[in-house]
CSV table of C-alpha atoms in Angstrom, one decimal:
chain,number,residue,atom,x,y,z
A,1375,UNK,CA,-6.3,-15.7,48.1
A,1376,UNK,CA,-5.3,-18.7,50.4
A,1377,UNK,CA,-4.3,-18.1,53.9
A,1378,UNK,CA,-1.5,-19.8,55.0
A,1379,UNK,CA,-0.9,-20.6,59.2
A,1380,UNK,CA,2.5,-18.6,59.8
A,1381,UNK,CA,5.2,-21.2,60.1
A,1382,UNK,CA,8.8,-20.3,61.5
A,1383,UNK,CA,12.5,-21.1,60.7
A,1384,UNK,CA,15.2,-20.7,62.9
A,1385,UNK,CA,18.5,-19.4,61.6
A,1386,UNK,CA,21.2,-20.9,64.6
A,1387,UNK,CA,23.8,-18.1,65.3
A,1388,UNK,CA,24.3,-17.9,68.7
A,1389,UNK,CA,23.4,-14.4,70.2
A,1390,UNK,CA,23.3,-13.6,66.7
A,1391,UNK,CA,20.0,-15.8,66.1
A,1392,UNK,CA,17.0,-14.9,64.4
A,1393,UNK,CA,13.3,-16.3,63.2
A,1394,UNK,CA,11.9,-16.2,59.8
A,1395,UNK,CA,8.1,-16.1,59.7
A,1396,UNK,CA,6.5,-17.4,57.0
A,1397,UNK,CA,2.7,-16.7,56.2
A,1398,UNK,CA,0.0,-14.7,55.1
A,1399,UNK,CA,-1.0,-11.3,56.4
A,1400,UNK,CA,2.1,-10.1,58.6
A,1401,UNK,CA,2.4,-7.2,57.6
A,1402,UNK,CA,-0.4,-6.2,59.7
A,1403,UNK,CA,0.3,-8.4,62.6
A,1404,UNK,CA,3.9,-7.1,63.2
A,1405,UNK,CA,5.0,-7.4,67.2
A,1406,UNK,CA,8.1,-5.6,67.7
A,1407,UNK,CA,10.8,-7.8,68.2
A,1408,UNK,CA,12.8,-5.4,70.9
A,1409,UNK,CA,10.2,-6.4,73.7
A,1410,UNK,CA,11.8,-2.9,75.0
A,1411,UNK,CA,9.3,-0.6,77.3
A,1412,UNK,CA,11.3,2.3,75.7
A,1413,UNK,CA,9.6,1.7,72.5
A,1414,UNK,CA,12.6,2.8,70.1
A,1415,UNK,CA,11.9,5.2,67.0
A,1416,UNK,CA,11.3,3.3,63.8
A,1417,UNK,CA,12.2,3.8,59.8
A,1418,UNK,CA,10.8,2.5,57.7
A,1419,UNK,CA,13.0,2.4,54.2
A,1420,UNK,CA,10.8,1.5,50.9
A,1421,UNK,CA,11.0,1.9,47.3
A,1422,UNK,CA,8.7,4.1,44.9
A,1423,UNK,CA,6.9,0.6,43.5
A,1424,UNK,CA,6.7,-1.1,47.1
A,1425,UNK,CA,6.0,1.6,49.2
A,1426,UNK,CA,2.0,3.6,47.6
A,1427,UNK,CA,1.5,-0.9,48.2
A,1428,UNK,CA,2.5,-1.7,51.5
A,1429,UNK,CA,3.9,1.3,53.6
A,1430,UNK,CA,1.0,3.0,55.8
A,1431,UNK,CA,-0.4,-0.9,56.5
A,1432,UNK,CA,3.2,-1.1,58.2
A,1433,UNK,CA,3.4,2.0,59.5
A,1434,UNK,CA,-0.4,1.6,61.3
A,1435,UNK,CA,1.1,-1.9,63.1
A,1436,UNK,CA,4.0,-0.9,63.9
A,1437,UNK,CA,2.5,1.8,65.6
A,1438,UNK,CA,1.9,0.6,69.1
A,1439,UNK,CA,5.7,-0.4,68.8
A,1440,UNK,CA,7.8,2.3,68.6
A,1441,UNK,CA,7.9,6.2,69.9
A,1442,UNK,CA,7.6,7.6,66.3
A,1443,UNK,CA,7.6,5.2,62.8
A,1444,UNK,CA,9.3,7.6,60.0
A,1445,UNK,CA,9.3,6.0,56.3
A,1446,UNK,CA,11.8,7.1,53.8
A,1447,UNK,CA,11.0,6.3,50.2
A,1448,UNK,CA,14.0,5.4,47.4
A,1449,UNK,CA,14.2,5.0,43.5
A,1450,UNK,CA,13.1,2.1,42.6
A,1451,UNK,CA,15.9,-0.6,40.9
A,1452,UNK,CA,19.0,-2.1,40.9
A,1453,UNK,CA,20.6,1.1,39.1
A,1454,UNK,CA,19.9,2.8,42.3
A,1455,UNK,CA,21.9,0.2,44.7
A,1456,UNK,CA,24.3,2.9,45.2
A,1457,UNK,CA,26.7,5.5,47.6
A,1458,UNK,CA,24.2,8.2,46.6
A,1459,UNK,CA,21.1,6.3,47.2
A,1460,UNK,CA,22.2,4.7,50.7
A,1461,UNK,CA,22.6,8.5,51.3
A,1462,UNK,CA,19.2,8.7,51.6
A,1463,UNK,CA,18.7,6.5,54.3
A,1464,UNK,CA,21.7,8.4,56.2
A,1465,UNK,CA,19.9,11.7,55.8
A,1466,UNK,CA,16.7,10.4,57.4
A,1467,UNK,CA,18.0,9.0,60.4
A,1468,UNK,CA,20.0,12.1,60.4
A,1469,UNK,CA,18.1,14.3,60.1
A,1470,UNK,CA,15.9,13.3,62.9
A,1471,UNK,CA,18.7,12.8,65.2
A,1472,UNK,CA,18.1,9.2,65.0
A,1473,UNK,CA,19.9,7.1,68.6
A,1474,UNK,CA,21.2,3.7,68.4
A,1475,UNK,CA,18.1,2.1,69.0
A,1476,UNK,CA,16.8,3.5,66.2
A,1477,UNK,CA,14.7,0.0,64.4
A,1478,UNK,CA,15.2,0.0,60.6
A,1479,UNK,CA,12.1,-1.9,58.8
A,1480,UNK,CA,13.6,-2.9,55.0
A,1481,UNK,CA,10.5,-3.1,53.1
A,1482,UNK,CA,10.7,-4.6,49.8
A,1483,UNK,CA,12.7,-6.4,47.2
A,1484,UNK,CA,16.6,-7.5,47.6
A,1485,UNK,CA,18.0,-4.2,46.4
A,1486,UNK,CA,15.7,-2.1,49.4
A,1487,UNK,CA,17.0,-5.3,51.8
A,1488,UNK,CA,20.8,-4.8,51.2
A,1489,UNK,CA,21.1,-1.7,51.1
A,1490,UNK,CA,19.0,-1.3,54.6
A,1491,UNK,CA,21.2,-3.6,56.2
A,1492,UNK,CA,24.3,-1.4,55.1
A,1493,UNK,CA,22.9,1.4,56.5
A,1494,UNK,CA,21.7,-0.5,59.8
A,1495,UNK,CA,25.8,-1.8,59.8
A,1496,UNK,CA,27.1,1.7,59.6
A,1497,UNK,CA,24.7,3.9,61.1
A,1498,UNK,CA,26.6,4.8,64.8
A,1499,UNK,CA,28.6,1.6,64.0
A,1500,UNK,CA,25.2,-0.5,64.2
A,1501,UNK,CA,21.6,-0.3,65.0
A,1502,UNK,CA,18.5,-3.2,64.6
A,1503,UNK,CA,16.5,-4.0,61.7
A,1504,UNK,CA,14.0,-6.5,60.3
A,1505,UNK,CA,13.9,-7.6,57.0
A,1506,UNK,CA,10.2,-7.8,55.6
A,1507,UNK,CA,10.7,-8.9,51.6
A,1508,UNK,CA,8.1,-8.3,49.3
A,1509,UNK,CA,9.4,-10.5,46.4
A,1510,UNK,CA,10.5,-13.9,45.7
A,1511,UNK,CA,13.7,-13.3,45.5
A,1512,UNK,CA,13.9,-11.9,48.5
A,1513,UNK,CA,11.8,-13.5,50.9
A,1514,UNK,CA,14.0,-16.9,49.5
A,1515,UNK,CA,17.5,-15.6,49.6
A,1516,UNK,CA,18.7,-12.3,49.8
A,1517,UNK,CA,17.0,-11.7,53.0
A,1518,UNK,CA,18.2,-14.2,54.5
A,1519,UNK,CA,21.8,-14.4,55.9
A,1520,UNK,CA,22.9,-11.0,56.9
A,1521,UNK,CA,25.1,-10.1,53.4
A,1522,UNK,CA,24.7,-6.2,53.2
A,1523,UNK,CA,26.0,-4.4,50.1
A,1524,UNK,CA,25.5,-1.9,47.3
A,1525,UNK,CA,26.8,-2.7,43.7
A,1526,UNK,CA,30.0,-0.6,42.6
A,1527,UNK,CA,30.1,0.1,38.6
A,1528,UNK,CA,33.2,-2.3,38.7
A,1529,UNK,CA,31.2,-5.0,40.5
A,1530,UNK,CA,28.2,-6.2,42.2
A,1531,UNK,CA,27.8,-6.1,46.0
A,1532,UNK,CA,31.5,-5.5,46.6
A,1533,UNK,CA,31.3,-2.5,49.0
A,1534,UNK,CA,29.2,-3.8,51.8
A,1535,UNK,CA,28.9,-5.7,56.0
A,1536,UNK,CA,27.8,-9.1,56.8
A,1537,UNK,CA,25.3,-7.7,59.7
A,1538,UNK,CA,22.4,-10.1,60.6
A,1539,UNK,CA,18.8,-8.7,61.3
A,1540,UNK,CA,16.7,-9.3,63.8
A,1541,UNK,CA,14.0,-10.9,62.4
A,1542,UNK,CA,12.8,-12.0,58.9
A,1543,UNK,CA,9.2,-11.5,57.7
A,1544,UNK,CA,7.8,-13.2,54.6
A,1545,UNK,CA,4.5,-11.8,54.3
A,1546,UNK,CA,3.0,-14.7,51.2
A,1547,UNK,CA,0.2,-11.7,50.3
A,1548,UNK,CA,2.9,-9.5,49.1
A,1549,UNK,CA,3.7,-12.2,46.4
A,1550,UNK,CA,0.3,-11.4,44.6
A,1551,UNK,CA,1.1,-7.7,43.7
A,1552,UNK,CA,4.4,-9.0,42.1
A,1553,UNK,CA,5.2,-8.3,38.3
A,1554,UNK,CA,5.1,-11.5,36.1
A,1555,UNK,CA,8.9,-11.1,35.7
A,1556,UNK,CA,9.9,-10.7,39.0
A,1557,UNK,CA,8.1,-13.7,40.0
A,1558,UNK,CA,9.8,-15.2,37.3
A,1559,UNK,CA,13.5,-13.5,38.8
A,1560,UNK,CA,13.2,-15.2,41.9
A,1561,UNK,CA,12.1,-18.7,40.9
A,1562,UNK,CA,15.9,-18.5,39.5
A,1563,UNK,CA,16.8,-18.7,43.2
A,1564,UNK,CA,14.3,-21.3,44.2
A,1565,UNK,CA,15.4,-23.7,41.7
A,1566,UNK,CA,19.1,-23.0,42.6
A,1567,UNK,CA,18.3,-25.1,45.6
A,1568,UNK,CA,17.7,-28.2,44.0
A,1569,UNK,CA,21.2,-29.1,42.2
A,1570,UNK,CA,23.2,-27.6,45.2
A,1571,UNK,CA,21.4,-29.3,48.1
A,1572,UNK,CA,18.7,-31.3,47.7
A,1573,UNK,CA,17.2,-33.1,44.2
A,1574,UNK,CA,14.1,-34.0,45.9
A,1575,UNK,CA,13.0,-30.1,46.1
A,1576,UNK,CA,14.1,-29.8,42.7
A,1577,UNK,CA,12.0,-32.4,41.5
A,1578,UNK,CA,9.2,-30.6,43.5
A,1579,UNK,CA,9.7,-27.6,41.4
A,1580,UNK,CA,9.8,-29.4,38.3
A,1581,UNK,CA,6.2,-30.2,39.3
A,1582,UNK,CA,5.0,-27.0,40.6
A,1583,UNK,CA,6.8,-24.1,38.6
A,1584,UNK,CA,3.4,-23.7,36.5
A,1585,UNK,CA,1.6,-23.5,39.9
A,1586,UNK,CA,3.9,-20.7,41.4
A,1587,UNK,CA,4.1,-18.8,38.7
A,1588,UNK,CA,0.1,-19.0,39.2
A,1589,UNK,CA,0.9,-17.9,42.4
A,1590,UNK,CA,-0.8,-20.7,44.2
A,1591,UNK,CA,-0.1,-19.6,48.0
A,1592,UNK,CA,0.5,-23.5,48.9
A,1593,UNK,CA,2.9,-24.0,46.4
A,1594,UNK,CA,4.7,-20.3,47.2
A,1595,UNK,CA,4.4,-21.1,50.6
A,1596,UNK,CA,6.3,-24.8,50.2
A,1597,UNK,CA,8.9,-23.1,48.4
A,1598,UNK,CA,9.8,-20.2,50.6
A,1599,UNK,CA,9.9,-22.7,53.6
A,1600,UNK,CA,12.2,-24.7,51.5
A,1601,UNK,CA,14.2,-22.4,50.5
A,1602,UNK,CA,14.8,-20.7,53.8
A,1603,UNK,CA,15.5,-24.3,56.0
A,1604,UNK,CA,18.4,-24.9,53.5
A,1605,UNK,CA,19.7,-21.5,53.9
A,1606,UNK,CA,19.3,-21.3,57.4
A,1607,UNK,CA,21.5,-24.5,57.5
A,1608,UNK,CA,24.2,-23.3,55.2
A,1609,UNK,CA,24.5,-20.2,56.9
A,1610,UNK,CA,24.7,-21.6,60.3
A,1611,UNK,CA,27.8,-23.4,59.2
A,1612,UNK,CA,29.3,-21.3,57.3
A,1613,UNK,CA,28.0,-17.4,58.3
A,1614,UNK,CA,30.7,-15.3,56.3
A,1615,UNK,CA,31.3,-17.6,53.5
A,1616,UNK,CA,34.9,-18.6,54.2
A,1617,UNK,CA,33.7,-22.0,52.7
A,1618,UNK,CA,30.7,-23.9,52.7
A,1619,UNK,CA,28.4,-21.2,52.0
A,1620,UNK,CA,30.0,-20.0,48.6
A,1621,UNK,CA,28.0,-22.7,46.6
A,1622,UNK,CA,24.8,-20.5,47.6
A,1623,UNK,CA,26.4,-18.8,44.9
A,1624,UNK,CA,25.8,-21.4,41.9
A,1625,UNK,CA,25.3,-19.2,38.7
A,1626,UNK,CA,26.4,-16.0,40.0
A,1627,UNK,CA,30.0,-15.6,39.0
A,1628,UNK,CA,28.5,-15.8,35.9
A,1629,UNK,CA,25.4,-13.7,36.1
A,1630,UNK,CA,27.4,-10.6,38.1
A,1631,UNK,CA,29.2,-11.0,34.9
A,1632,UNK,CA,26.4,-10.2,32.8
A,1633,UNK,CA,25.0,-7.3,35.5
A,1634,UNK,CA,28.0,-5.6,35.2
A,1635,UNK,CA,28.7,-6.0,31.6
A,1636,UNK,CA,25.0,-5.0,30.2
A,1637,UNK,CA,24.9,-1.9,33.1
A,1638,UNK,CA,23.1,-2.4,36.6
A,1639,UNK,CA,19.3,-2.6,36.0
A,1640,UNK,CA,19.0,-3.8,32.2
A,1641,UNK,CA,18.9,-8.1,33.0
A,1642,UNK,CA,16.8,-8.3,37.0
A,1643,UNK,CA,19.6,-10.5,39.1
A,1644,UNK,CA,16.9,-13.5,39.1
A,1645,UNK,CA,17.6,-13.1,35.1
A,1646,UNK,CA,21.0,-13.2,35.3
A,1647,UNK,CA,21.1,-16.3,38.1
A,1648,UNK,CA,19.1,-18.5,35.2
A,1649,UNK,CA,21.2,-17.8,32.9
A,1650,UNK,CA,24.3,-18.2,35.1
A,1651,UNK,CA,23.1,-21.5,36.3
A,1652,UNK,CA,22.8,-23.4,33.0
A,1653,UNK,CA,26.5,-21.8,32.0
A,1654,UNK,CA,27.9,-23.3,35.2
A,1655,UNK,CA,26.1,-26.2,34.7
A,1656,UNK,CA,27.2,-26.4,31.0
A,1657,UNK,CA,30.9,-25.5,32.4
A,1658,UNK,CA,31.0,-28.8,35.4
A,1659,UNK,CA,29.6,-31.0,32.0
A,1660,UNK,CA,32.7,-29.9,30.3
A,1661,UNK,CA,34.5,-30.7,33.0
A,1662,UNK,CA,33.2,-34.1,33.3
A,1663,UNK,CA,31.6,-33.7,37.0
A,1664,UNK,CA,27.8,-33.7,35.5
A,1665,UNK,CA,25.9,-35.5,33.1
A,1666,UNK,CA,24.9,-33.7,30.3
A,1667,UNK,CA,20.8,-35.2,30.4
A,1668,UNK,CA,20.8,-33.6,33.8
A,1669,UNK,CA,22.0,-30.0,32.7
A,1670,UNK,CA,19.7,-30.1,29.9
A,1671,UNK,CA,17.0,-30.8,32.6
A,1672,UNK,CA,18.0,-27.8,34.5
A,1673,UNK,CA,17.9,-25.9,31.4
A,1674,UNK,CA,14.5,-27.0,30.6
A,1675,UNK,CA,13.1,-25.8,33.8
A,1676,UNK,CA,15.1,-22.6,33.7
A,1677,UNK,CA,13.2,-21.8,30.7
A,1678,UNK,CA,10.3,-23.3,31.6
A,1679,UNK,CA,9.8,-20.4,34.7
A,1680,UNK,CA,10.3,-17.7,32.1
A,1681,UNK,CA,14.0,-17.0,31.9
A,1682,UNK,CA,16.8,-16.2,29.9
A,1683,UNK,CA,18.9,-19.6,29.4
A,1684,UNK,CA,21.2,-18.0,26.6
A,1685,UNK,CA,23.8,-15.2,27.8
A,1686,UNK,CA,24.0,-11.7,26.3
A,1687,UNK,CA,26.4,-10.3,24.2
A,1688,UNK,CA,28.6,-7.8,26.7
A,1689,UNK,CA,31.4,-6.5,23.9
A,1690,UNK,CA,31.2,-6.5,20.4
A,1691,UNK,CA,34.8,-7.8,19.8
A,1692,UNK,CA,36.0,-10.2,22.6
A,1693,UNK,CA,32.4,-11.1,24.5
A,1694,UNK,CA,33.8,-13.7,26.4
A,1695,UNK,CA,37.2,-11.9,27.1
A,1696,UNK,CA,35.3,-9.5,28.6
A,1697,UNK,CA,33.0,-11.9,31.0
A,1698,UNK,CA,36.4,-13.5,32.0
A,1699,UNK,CA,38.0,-9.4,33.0
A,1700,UNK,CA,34.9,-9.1,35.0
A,1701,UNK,CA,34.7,-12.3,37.0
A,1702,UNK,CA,38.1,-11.9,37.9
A,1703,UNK,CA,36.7,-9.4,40.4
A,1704,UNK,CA,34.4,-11.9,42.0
A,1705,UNK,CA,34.6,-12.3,45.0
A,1706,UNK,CA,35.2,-15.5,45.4
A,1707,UNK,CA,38.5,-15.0,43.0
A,1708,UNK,CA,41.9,-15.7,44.2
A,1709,UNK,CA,45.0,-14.3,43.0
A,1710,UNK,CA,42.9,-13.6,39.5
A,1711,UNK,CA,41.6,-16.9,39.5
A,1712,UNK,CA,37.9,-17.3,39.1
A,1713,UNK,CA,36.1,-19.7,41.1
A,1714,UNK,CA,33.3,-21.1,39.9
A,1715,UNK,CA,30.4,-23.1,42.1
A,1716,UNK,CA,29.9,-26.3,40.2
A,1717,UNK,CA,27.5,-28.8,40.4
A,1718,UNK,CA,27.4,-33.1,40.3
A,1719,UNK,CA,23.9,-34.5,39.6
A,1720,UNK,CA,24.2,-35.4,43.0
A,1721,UNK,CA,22.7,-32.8,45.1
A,1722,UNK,CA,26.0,-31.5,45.6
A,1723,UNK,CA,27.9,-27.9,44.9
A,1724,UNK,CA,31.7,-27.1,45.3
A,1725,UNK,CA,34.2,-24.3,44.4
A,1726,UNK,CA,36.9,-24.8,41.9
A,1727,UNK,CA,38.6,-23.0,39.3
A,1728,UNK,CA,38.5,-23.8,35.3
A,1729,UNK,CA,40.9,-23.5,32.4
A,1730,UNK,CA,39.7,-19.8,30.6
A,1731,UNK,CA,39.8,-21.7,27.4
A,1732,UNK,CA,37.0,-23.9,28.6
A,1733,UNK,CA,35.2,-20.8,30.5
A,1734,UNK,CA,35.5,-18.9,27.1
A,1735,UNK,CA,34.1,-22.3,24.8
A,1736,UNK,CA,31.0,-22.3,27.6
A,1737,UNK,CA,30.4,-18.4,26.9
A,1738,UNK,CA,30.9,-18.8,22.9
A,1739,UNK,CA,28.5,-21.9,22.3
A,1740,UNK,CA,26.0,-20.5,24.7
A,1741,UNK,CA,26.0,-16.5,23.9
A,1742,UNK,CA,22.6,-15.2,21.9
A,1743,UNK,CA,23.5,-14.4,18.7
């Protein structure tokens, strides 16, 4: 295993501000953050998969931090991104009569990061925490940018607090312990970067997917740095999407689709953002704003980093009738108008509606048989 030198990007938000650390190892270097003398009780909140991994090496460096560090352990999965689940995490901090400066430590994937955020929102109106993402997916996007949420069975993060951590931790170690197909989930997200924002990155990861998914620490490590300076530049314009941060969303509108329609859990969201992305690229070729040569490239690097590029079949009558229902509740839909994030060969992403008869000819020629 390589070790990488931590490196550091800054997400500019005012008193709001945070670092992101990048690098091997941090999971036992952890400082606290709070510089407070009172040294605050901690929880730590973990999954069932993450936790037997990574847990008491957190627990013993945080140690020196904080009063007391407690660790509270959830079902692992996006089935569990729920009321009842997020209970949980009330209970603990509850139960232990937990103050406001209570530090919450969100180890683990996207689904163990939103939903510690919520909590961290809600509890007594809000209360610190760090994010520390053990997957890809994570440590790329979703921990990244303060969105909070758990799913609803009518739709995907809808219930949920933009509420921004204190500091992000990439740990690169954790990577290695990560299942072929989760690696494979978040490389959806890393290569969204490169039609939305910059083509030289996607060329990048035309030429190293074969090396991440070999998880070669250089290559990971390029990749989450990457990832996280064009995030931390999109979300410094544009913190609760009312604009310019929506085409961070390229492929989803059509992947919550598919969450939704094949039940929370069954497609990973990385799955579901691959396949999304080559519908809404197919969709802005239909519409004339792409070249069809470059979607097919996107396609063939989709595939190439071991996901889905054809989309499931939801209802056995009117499939693409019912992705169309369930977009309409994204939430980037106005009036019952779905907004897709479109692309232009260009290195550029916008937001813009789309005739359903095109939407549904997309779904049709591009729906596994």
């Amino acid at each position: 295993m390589q070790t990488i030198p931590t490196q550091h990007v800054a997400i500019a938000l005012g008193e709001r501000s945070y670092d992101i650390a990048i690098g091997s190892g941090l999971i036992s270097q952890v400082d606290s953050f709070l510089h407070d003398t009172s040294r605050p009780d901690a929880l730590i909140v973990t999954n069932t998969r993450v936790g037997p991994l990574y847990a008491a090496q957190l627990q013993a460096a945080l140690a020196p931090c904080h009063r007391e560090v407690h660790t509270v352990v959830l079902p692992d999965g996006e089935a569990f991104k729920t009321w009842e689940t997020l209970n949980q995490i009330f209970d603990a901090l509850l139960g232990r009569h937990s103050d406001r400066k209570t530090v919450l430590y969100a180890l683990g994937g996207g689904v163990i990061g939103d939903m510690t955020g919520f909590a961290a929102a809600s509890y007594m109106r809000g209360v610190p925490f760090v994010q520390m993402p053990t997957t890809l997916l994570a440590q790329v996007d979703s921990s990244v940018g303060g969105k909070t949420a758990i799913n609803h069975p009518l739709g995907k993060n809808m219930i949920g607090a933009f509420y921004q951590p204190q500091r992000v931790v990439c740990d690169l170690d954790t990577l290695q312990t990560l299942p072929r197909r989760e690696l494979s989930a978040g490389l959806a997200e890393v290569i969204k970067y490169g039609p939305i924002a910059d083509l030289e990155f996607l060329t990048w990861i035309d030429q190293h997917v074969d090396a991440m998914l070999a998880l070669d620490t250089q290559a990971l490590a390029h990749a989450v740095k990457r990832c996280c300076e064009i995030k931390a530049s999109v979300v410094g314009q544009d913190e609760r999407e009312t604009g310019l941060r929506a085409i961070l969303n390229f492929g989803h509108t059509f992947a919550h689709a598919i969450e939704a329609g094949l039940g929370f859990g069954e497609w990973l969201h990385g799955e579901a953002v691959g396949c999304g992305m080559v519908l809404a690229g197919r969709l802005s070729a239909r519409l004339g704003l792409v070249d069809a040569a470059f979607v097919d490239r996107l396609e063939r690097l989709i595939e190439r980093a071991g996901l889905p590029v054809k989309a499931p079949k939801i209802d056995a009558t009117d499939n693409a009738g019912r992705y169309l229902h369930l977009m309409r509740g994204d939430k980037k839909a106005q009036g019952g108008d779905i907004r897709f994030v479109l692309i232009d060969g260009q290195g550029q992403a916008f937001v813009r509606g789309a005739p359903d008869a095109l939407v549904r000819e997309v779904i049709d020629a591009h729906t596994s048989p």
